[in-house]
Short mmCIF file of C-alpha atoms and ligand atoms in Angstrom, two decimals:
data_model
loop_
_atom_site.label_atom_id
_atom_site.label_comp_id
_atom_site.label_asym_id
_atom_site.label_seq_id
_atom_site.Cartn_x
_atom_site.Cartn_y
_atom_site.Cartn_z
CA UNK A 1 -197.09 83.35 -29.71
CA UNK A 2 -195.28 84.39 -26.84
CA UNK A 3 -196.74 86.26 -23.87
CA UNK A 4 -195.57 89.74 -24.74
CA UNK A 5 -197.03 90.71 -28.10
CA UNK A 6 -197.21 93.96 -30.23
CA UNK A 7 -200.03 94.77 -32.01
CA UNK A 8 -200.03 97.45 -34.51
CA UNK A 9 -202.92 98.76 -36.65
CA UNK A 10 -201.29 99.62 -40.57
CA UNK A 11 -203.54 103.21 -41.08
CA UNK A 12 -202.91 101.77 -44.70
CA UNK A 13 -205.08 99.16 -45.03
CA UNK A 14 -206.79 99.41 -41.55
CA UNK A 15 -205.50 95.73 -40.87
CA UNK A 16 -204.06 94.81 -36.92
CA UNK A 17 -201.49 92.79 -36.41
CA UNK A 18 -199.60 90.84 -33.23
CA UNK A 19 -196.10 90.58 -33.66
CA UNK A 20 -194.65 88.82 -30.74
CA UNK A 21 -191.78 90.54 -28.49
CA UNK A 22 -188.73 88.54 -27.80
CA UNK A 23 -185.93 89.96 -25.58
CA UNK A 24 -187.40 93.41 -25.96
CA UNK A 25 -187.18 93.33 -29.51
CA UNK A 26 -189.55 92.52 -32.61
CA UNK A 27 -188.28 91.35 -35.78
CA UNK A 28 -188.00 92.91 -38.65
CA UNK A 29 -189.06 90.31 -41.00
CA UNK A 30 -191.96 90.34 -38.64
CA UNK A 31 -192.71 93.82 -40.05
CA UNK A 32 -192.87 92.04 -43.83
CA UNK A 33 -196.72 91.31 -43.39
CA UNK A 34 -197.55 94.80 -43.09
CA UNK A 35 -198.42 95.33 -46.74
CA UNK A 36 -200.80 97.01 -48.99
CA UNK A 37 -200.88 94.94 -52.38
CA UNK A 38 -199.23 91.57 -53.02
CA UNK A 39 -195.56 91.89 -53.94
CA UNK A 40 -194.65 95.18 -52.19
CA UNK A 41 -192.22 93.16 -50.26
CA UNK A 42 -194.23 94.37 -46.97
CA UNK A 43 -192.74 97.26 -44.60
CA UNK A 44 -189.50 97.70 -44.19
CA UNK A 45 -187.61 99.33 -40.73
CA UNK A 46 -185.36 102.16 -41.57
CA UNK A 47 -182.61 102.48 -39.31
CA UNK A 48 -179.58 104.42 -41.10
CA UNK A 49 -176.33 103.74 -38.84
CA UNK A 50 -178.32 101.09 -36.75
CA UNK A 51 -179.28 103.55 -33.88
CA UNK A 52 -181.99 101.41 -32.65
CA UNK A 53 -181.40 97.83 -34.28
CA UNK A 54 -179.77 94.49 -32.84
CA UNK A 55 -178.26 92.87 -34.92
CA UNK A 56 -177.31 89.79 -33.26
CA UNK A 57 -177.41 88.23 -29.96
CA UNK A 58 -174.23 88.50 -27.71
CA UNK A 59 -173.23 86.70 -25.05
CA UNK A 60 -170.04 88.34 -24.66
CA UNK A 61 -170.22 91.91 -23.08
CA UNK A 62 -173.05 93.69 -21.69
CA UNK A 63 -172.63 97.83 -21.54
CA UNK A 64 -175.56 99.72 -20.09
CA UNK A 65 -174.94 102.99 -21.49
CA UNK A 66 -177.13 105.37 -18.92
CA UNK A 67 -175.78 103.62 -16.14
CA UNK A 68 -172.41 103.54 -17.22
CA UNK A 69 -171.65 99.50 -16.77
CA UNK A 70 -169.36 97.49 -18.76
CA UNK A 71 -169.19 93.59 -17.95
CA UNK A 72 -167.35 90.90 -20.39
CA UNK A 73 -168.99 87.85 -19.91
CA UNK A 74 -170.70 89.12 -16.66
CA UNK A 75 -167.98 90.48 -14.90
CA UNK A 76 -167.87 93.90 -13.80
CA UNK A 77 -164.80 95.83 -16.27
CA UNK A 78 -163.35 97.21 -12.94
CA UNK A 79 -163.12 94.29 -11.16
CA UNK A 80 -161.69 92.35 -14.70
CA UNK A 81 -159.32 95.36 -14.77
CA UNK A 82 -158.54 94.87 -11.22
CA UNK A 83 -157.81 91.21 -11.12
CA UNK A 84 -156.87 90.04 -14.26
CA UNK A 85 -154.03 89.85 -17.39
CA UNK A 86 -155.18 90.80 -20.82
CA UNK A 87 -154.04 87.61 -21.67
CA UNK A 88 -156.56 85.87 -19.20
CA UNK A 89 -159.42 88.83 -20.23
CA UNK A 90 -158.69 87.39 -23.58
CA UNK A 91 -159.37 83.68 -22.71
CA UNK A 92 -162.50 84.75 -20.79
CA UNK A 93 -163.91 87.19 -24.06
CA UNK A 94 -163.33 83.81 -26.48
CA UNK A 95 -164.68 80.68 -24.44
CA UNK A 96 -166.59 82.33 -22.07
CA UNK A 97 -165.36 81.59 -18.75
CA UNK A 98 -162.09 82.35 -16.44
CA UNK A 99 -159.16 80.12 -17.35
CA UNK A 100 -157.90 77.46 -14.39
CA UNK A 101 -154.43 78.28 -14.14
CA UNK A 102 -153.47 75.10 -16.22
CA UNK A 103 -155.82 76.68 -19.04
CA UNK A 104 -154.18 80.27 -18.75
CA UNK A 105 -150.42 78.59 -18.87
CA UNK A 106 -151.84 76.32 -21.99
CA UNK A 107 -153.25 79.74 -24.20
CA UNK A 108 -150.03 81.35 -23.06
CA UNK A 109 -147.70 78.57 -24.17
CA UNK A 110 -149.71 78.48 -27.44
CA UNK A 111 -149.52 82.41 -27.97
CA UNK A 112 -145.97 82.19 -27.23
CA UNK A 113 -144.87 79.64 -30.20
CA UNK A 114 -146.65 81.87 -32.65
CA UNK A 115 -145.11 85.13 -32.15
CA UNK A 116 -142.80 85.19 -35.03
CA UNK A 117 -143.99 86.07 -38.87
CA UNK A 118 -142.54 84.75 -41.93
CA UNK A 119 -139.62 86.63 -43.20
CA UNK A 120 -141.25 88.10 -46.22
CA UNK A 121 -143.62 90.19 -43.84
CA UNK A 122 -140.75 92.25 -43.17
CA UNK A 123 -140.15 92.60 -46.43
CA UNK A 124 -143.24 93.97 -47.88
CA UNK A 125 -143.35 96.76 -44.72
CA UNK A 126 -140.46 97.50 -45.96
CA UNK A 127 -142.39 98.41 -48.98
CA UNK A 128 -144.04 101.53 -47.22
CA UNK A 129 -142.93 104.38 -47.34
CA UNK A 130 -140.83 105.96 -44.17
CA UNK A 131 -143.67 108.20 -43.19
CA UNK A 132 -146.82 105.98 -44.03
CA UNK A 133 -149.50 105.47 -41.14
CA UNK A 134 -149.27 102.96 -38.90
CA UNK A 135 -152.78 101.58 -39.09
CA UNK A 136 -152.44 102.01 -42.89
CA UNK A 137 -149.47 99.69 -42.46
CA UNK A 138 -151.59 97.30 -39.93
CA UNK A 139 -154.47 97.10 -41.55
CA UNK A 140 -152.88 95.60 -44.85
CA UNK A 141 -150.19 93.87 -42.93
CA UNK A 142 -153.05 91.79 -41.37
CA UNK A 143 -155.27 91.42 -44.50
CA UNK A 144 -151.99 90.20 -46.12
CA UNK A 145 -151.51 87.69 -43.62
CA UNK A 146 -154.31 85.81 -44.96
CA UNK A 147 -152.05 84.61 -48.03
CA UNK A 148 -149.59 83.30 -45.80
CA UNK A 149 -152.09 81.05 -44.03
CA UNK A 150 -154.17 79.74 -46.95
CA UNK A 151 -156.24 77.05 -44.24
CA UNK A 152 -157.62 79.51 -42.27
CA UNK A 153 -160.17 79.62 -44.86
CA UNK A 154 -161.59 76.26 -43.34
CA UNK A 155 -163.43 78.87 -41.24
CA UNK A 156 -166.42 75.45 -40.02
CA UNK A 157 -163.34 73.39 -38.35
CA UNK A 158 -163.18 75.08 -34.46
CA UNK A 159 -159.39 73.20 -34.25
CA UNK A 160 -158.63 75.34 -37.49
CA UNK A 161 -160.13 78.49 -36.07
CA UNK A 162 -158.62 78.21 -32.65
CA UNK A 163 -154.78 78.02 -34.22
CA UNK A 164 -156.17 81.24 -36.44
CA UNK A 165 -157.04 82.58 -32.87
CA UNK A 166 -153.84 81.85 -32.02
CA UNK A 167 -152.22 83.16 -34.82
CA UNK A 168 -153.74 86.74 -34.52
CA UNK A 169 -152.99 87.48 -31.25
CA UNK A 170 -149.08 86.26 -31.42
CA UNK A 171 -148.44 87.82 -34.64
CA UNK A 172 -150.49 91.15 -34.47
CA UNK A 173 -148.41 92.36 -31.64
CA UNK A 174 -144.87 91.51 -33.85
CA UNK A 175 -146.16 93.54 -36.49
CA UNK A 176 -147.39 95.96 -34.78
CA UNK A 177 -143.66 96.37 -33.11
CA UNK A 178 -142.30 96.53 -37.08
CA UNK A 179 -144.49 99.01 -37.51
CA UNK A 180 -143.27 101.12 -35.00
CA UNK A 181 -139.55 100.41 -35.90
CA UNK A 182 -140.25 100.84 -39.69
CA UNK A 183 -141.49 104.68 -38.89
CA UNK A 184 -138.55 104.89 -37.60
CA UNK A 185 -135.99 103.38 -39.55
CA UNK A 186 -134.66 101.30 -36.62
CA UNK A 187 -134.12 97.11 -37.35
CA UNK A 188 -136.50 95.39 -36.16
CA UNK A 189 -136.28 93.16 -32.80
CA UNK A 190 -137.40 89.80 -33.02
CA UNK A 191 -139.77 88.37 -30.45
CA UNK A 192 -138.52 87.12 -27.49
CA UNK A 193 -140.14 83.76 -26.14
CA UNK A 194 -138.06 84.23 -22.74
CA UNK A 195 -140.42 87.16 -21.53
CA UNK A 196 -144.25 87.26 -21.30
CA UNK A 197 -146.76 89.29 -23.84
CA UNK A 198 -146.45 92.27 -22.76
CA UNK A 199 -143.10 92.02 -22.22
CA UNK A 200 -141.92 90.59 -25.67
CA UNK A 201 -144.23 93.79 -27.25
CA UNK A 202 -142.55 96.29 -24.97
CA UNK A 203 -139.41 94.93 -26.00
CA UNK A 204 -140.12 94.40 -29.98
CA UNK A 205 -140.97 97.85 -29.66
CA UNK A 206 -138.45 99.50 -27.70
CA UNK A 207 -135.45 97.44 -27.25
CA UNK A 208 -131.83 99.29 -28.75
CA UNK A 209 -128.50 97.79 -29.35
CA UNK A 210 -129.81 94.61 -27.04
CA UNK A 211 -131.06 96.57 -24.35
CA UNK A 212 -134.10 97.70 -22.76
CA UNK A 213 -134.95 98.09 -19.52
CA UNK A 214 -138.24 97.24 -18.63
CA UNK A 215 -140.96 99.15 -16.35
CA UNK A 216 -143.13 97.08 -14.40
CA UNK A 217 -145.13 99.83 -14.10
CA UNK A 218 -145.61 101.02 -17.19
CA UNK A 219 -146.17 97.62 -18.88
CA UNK A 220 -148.88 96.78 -16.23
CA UNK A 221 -150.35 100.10 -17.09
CA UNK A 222 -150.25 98.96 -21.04
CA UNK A 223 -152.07 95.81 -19.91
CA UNK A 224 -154.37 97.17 -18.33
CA UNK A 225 -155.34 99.68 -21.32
CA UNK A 226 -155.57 96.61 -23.61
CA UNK A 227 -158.38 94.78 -21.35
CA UNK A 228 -160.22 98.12 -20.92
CA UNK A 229 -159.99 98.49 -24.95
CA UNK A 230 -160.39 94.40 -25.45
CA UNK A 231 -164.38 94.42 -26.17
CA UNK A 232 -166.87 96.57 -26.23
CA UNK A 233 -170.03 94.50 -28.18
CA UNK A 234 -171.26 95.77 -31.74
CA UNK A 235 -169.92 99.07 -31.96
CA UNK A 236 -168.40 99.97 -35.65
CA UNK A 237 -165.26 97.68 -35.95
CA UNK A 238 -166.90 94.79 -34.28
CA UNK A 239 -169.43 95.12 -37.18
CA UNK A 240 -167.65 95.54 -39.71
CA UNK A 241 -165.37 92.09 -38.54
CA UNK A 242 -169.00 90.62 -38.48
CA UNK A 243 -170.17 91.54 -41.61
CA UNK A 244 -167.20 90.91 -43.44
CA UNK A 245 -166.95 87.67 -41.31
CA UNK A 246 -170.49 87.03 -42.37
CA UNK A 247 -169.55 86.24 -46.01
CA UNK A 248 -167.25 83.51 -44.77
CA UNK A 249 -163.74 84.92 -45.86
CA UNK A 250 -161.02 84.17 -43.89
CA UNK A 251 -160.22 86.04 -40.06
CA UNK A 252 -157.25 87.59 -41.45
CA UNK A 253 -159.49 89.25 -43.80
CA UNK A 254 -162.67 90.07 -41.51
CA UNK A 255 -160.36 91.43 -38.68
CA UNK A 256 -158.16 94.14 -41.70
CA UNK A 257 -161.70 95.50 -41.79
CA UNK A 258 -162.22 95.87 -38.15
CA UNK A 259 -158.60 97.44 -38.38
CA UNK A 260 -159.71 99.52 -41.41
CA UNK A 261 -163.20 100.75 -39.21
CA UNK A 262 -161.04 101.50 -36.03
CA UNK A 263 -158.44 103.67 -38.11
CA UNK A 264 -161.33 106.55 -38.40
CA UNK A 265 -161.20 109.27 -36.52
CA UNK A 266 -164.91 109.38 -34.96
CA UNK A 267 -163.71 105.72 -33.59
CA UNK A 268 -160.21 104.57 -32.97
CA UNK A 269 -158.53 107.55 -34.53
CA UNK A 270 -160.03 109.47 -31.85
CA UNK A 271 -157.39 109.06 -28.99
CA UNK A 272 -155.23 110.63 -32.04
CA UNK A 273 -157.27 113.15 -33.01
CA UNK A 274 -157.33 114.34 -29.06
CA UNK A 275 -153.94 114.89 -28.67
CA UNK A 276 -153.83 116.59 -32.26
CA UNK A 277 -156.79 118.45 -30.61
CA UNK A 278 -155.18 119.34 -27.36
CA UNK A 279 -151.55 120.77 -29.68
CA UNK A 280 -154.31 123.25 -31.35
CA UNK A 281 -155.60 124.25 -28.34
CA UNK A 282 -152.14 125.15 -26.92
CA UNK A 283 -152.74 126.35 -23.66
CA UNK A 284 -155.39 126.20 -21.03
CA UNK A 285 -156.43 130.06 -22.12
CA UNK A 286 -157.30 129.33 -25.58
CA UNK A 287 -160.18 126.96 -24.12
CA UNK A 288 -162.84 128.90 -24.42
CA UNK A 289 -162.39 130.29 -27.54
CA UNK A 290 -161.85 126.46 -28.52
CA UNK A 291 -165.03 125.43 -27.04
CA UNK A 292 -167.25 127.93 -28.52
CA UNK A 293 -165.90 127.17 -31.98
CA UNK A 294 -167.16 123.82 -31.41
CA UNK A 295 -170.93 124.97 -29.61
CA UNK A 296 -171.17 126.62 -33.01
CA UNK A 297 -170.54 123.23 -35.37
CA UNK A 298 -166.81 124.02 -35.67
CA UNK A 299 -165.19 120.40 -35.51
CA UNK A 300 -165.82 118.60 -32.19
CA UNK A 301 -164.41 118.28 -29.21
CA UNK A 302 -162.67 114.41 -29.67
CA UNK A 303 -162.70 111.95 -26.91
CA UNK A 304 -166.50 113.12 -25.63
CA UNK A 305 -169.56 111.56 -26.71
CA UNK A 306 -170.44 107.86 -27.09
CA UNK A 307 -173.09 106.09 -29.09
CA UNK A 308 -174.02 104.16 -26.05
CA UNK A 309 -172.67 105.98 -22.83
CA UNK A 310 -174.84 108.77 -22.15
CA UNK A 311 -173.21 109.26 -18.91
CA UNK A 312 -169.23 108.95 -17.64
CA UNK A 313 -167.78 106.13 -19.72
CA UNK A 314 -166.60 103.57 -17.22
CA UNK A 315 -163.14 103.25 -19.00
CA UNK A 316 -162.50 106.60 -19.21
CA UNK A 317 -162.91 106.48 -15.21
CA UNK A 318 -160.47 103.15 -14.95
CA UNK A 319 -157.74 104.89 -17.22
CA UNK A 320 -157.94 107.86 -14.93
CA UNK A 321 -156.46 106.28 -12.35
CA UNK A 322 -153.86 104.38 -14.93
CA UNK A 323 -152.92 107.97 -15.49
CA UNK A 324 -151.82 109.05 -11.85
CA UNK A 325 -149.61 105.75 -12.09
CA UNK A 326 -148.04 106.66 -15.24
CA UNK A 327 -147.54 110.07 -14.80
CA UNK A 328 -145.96 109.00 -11.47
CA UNK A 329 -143.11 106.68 -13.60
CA UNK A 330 -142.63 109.50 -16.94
CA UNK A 331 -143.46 112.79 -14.94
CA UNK A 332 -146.62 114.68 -16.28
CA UNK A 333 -147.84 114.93 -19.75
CA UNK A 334 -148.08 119.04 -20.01
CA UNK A 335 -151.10 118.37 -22.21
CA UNK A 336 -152.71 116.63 -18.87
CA UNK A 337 -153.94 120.09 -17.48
CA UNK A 338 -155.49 121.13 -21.08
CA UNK A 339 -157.14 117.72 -21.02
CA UNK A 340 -158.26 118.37 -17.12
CA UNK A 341 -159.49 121.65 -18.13
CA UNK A 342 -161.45 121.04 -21.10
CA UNK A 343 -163.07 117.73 -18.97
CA UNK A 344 -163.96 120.66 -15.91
CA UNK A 345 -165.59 123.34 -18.80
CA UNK A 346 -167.29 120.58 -20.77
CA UNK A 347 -169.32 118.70 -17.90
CA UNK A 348 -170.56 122.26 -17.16
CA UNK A 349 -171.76 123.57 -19.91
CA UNK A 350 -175.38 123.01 -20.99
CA UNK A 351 -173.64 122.59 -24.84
CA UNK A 352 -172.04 119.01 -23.50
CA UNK A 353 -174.55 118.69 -20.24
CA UNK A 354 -177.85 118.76 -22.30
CA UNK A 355 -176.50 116.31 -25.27
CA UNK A 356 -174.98 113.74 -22.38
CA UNK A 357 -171.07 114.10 -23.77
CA UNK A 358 -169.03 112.70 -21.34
CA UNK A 359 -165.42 111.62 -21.94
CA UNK A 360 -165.25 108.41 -23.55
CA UNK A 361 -162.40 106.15 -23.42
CA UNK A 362 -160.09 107.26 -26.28
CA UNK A 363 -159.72 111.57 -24.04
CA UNK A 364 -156.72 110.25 -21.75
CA UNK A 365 -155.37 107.42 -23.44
CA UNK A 366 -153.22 109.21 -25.63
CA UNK A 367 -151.86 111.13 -23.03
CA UNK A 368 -150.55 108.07 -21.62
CA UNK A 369 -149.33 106.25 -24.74
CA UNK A 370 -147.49 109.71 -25.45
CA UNK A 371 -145.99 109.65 -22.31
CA UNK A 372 -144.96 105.71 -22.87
CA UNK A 373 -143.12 106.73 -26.00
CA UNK A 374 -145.65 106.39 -28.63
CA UNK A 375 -145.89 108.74 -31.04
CA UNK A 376 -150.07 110.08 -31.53
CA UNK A 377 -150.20 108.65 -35.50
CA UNK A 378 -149.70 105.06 -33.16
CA UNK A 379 -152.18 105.08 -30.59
CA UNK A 380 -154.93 103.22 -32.70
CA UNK A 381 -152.41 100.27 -33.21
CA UNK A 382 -152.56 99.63 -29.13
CA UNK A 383 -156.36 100.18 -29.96
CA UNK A 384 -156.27 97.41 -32.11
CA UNK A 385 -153.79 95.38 -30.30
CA UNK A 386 -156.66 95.65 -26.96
CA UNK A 387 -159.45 95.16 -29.15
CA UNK A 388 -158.26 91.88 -30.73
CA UNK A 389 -159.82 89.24 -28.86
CA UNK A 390 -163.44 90.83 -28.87
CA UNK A 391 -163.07 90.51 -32.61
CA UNK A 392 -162.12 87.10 -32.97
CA UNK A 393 -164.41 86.49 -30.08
CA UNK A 394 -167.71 88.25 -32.05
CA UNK A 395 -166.60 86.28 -35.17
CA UNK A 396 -166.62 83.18 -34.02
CA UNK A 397 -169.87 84.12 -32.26
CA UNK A 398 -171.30 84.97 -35.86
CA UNK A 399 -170.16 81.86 -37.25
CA UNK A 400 -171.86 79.71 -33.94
CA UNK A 401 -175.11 81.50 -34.71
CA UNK A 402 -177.78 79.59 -37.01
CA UNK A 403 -179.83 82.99 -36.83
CA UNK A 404 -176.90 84.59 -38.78
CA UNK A 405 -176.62 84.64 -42.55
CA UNK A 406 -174.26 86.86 -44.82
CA UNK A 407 -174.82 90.43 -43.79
CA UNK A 408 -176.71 92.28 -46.41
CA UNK A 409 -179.17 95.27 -45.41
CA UNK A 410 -182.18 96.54 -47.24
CA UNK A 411 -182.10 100.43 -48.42
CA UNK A 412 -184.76 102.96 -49.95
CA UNK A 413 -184.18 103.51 -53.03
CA UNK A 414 -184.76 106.95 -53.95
CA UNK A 415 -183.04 107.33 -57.49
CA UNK A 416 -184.65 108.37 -60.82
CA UNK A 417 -187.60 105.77 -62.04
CA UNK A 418 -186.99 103.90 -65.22
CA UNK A 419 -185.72 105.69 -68.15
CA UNK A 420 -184.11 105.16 -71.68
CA UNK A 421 -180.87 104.58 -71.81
CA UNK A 422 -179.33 107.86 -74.08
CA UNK A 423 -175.74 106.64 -75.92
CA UNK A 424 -173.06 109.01 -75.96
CA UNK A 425 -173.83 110.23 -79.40
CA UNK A 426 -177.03 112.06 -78.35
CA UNK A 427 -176.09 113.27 -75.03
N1 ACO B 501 -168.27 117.38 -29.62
C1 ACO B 501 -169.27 118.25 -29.85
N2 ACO B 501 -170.55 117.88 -30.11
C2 ACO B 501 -170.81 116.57 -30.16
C3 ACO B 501 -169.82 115.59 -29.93
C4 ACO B 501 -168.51 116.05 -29.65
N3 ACO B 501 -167.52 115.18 -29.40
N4 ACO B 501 -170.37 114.36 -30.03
C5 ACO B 501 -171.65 114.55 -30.31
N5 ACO B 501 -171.94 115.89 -30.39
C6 ACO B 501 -173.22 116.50 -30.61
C7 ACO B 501 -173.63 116.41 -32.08
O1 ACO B 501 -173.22 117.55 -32.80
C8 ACO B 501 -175.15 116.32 -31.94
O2 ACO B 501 -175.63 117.60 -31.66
P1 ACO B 501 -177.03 118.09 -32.32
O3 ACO B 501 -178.08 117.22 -31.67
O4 ACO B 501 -177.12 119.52 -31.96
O5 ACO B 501 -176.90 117.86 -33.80
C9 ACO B 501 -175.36 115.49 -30.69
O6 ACO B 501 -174.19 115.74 -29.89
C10 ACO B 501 -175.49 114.00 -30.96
O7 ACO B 501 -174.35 113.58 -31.69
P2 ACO B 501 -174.36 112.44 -32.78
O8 ACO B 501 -173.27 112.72 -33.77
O9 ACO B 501 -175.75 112.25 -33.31
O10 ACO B 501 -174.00 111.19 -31.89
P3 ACO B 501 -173.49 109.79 -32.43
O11 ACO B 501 -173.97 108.78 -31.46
O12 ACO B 501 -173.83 109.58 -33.85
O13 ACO B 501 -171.90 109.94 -32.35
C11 ACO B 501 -169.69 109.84 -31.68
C12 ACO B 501 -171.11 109.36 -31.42
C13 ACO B 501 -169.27 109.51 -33.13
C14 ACO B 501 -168.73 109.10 -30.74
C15 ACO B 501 -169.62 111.37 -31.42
O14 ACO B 501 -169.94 111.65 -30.09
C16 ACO B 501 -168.26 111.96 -31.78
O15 ACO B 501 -168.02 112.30 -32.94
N6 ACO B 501 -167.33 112.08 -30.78
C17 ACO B 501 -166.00 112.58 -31.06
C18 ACO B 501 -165.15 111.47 -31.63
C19 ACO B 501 -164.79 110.43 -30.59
O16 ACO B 501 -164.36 110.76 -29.49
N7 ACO B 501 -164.92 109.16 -30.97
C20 ACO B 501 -164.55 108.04 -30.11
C21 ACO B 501 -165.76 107.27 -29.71
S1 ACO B 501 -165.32 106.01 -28.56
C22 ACO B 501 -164.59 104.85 -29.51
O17 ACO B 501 -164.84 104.65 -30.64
C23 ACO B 501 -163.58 104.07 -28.89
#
């Protein structure tokens, strides 16, 4: 038994028993001794939407949420943000440590002979339909991928698992450029080996009749959104990657379902439900009116409030500042001061003050992707594109973990008892 131990009397039975603390947790099976006769399975913890349950350990990023910190692998998120590529955030997120500069050229070159898909990935987005959603588009582009790389099933080899690493974050961004040429009936641009990840996106994306000029600014600003977006430990997409991961299907597969969790709009969709939120709103003197709709249960104001940050979301602070650059390059996003405005009203009111809603990291991003030249239904794609490598990074976690097993919760069942089965004739 370790030192720090909780004992608990069951008012049931009038029985005490030490369960021992680990890491500030107990465990649940732990909890599975607690019973009244033999065969009542013991007591269970109910935790609906996992509000106060680990469900793994994590070595990857640590977030305390009153404090407002975010470090991957120990390293302050400003200072990552500062200092680094997403390319070498990405390196540091899967094998733990920052690349040598032999190491960062080595992931780079391997990124870099990956980029293109096979052919017939063009052809079955051109099977959507002109107007469908991007992350609609992504998240069964991705899934789909899967067929076309039938060994990445042999999810125990790590040499197989790294080129599936590989494969992910070459290909994702190509499709994700498609995708943004399909909705718009434009050709699409092949990648371009010559120019660096970023780059070859930017230029995928935006590139017409052969040209494109690029911004230096604009693409370190990009960048710099992906790392702040790259992991952020077992919030709902990461999850669901794991616990799709968890029954040992393919990454292709487990990563469409982190897609498919980051496409809602309480998550990912949020930076697109903002600036839908902000072209309601209109104009700075309809914010009132806009805010008490929402004090009285009226939708909610998008972009504020955070499972874990109870105080100013560290990213939303970074991409502040990524803002004043940006606007600086495109000239300001009209929608800024609405933003500004509704930031001012919110951290003063005892609505947002007394519930801890601060702007998370999804309130100004889409003000700067508009103002890049992506449309709001495509925001969540550079969500995904940034959140990539803490997926495959969590997975492969999972998979390292002998504590983990296929993910499968417990539930209370509170249906109808047994009864007799009435056929159609009699009902
Ligand atoms: N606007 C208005 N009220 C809110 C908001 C909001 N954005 N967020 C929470 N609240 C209120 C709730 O109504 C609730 O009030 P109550 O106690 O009177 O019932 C209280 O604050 C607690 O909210 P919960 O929904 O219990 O908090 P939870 O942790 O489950 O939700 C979430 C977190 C989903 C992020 C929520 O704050 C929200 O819906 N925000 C808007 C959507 C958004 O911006 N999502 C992006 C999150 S960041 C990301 O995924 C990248």
């Amino acid at each position: 038994m370790p030192d720090e131990t909780l004992t608990v009397t069951d008012n049931r039975t009038g029985k005490n028993y030490t369960l021992p603390i680990i890491d500030g947790t107990i465990k649940a099976t732990d909890l599975r001794q607690l019973s009244v006769v033999d065969g009542d399975h013991g007591l269970m913890a109910y935790d609906p939407a996992y509000l106060n349950t680990a469900s793994c350990r994590s070595a990857i990023t640590y977030i305390d949420g009153d404090a407002g910190i975010l470090r991957y692998r120990g390293y302050p998120i400003e200072q990552v943000a500062e200092d680094a590529t997403f390319l070498e955030t990405s390196y540091l997120l899967l094998e733990g440590e920052l690349p040598t500069a032999t190491q960062l050229a080595s992931w780079t070159e391997d990124i870099r002979r990956h980029t293109y898909v096979h052919q017939n990935v063009k052809k079955f987005l051109e099977g959507f339909r002109y107007d469908a959603h991007p992350m609609g588009m992504l998240l069964g582009a991705v899934g789909a991928l899967s067929t076309f790389y039938p060994d990445a099933k042999h999810i125990d080899d790590p040499t197989n698992r790294y080129l599936q690493r590989v494969r992910l974050m070459a290909k994702v961004p190509t499709i994700a450029a498609f995708i943004f040429r399909h909705s718009r009936g434009l050709p699409y641009v092949l990648p371009r080996n010559d120019l660096d990840y970023i780059g070859n996106y930017v230029n995928m994306t935006f590139e017409i009749g052969g040209r494109h000029d690029p911004n230096p600014v604009l693409q370190r600003a990009l960048d710099l959104l992906l790392i702040l977006h790259a992991d952020h430990e077992q919030n709902c997409s990461t999850s669901a990657v794991r616990s799709v991961g968890s029954s040992h299907v393919d990454p292709f597969s487990a990563v469409s379902a982190g897609i498919a969790a980051l496409y809602g709009p309480l998550h990912g969709g949020a930076n697109e439900a903002v600036l839908t939120m902000l072209d309601e709103i209109g104009t700075k003197q309809n914010i009132p009116v806009f805010i008490e709709a929402v004090k009285a249960g009226k939708g909610r104001l998008m972009g504020f409030g955070h499972r874990v940050y109870k105080s100013y979301d560290p990213r939303a602070k970074l991409i502040k500042t990524v803002a004043d650059d940006v606007f600086a390059q495109t000239g300001l996003n009209p929608k800024l001061e609405i933003a500004l405005e509704l930031e001012r009203i919110a951290l003063e009111d005892p609505y947002f003050v007394s519930r801890r809603l601060y702007p998370n990291v999804d309130f100004y991003s889409g003000l700067i992707y508009q103002a890049m030249g992506f449309p709001p239904d495509y925001f969540t794609v550079l969500f995904t594109l940034g959140r990539l490598p803490g997926w495959i990074a969590q997975w492969e976690e999972m998979l390292n973990d002998p504590e983990q097993k296929i993910s499968r919760p417990r539930q209370v069942y509170t249906g109808p008892e047994v009864r007799e089965f009435v056929p159609m004739a009699r009902r």
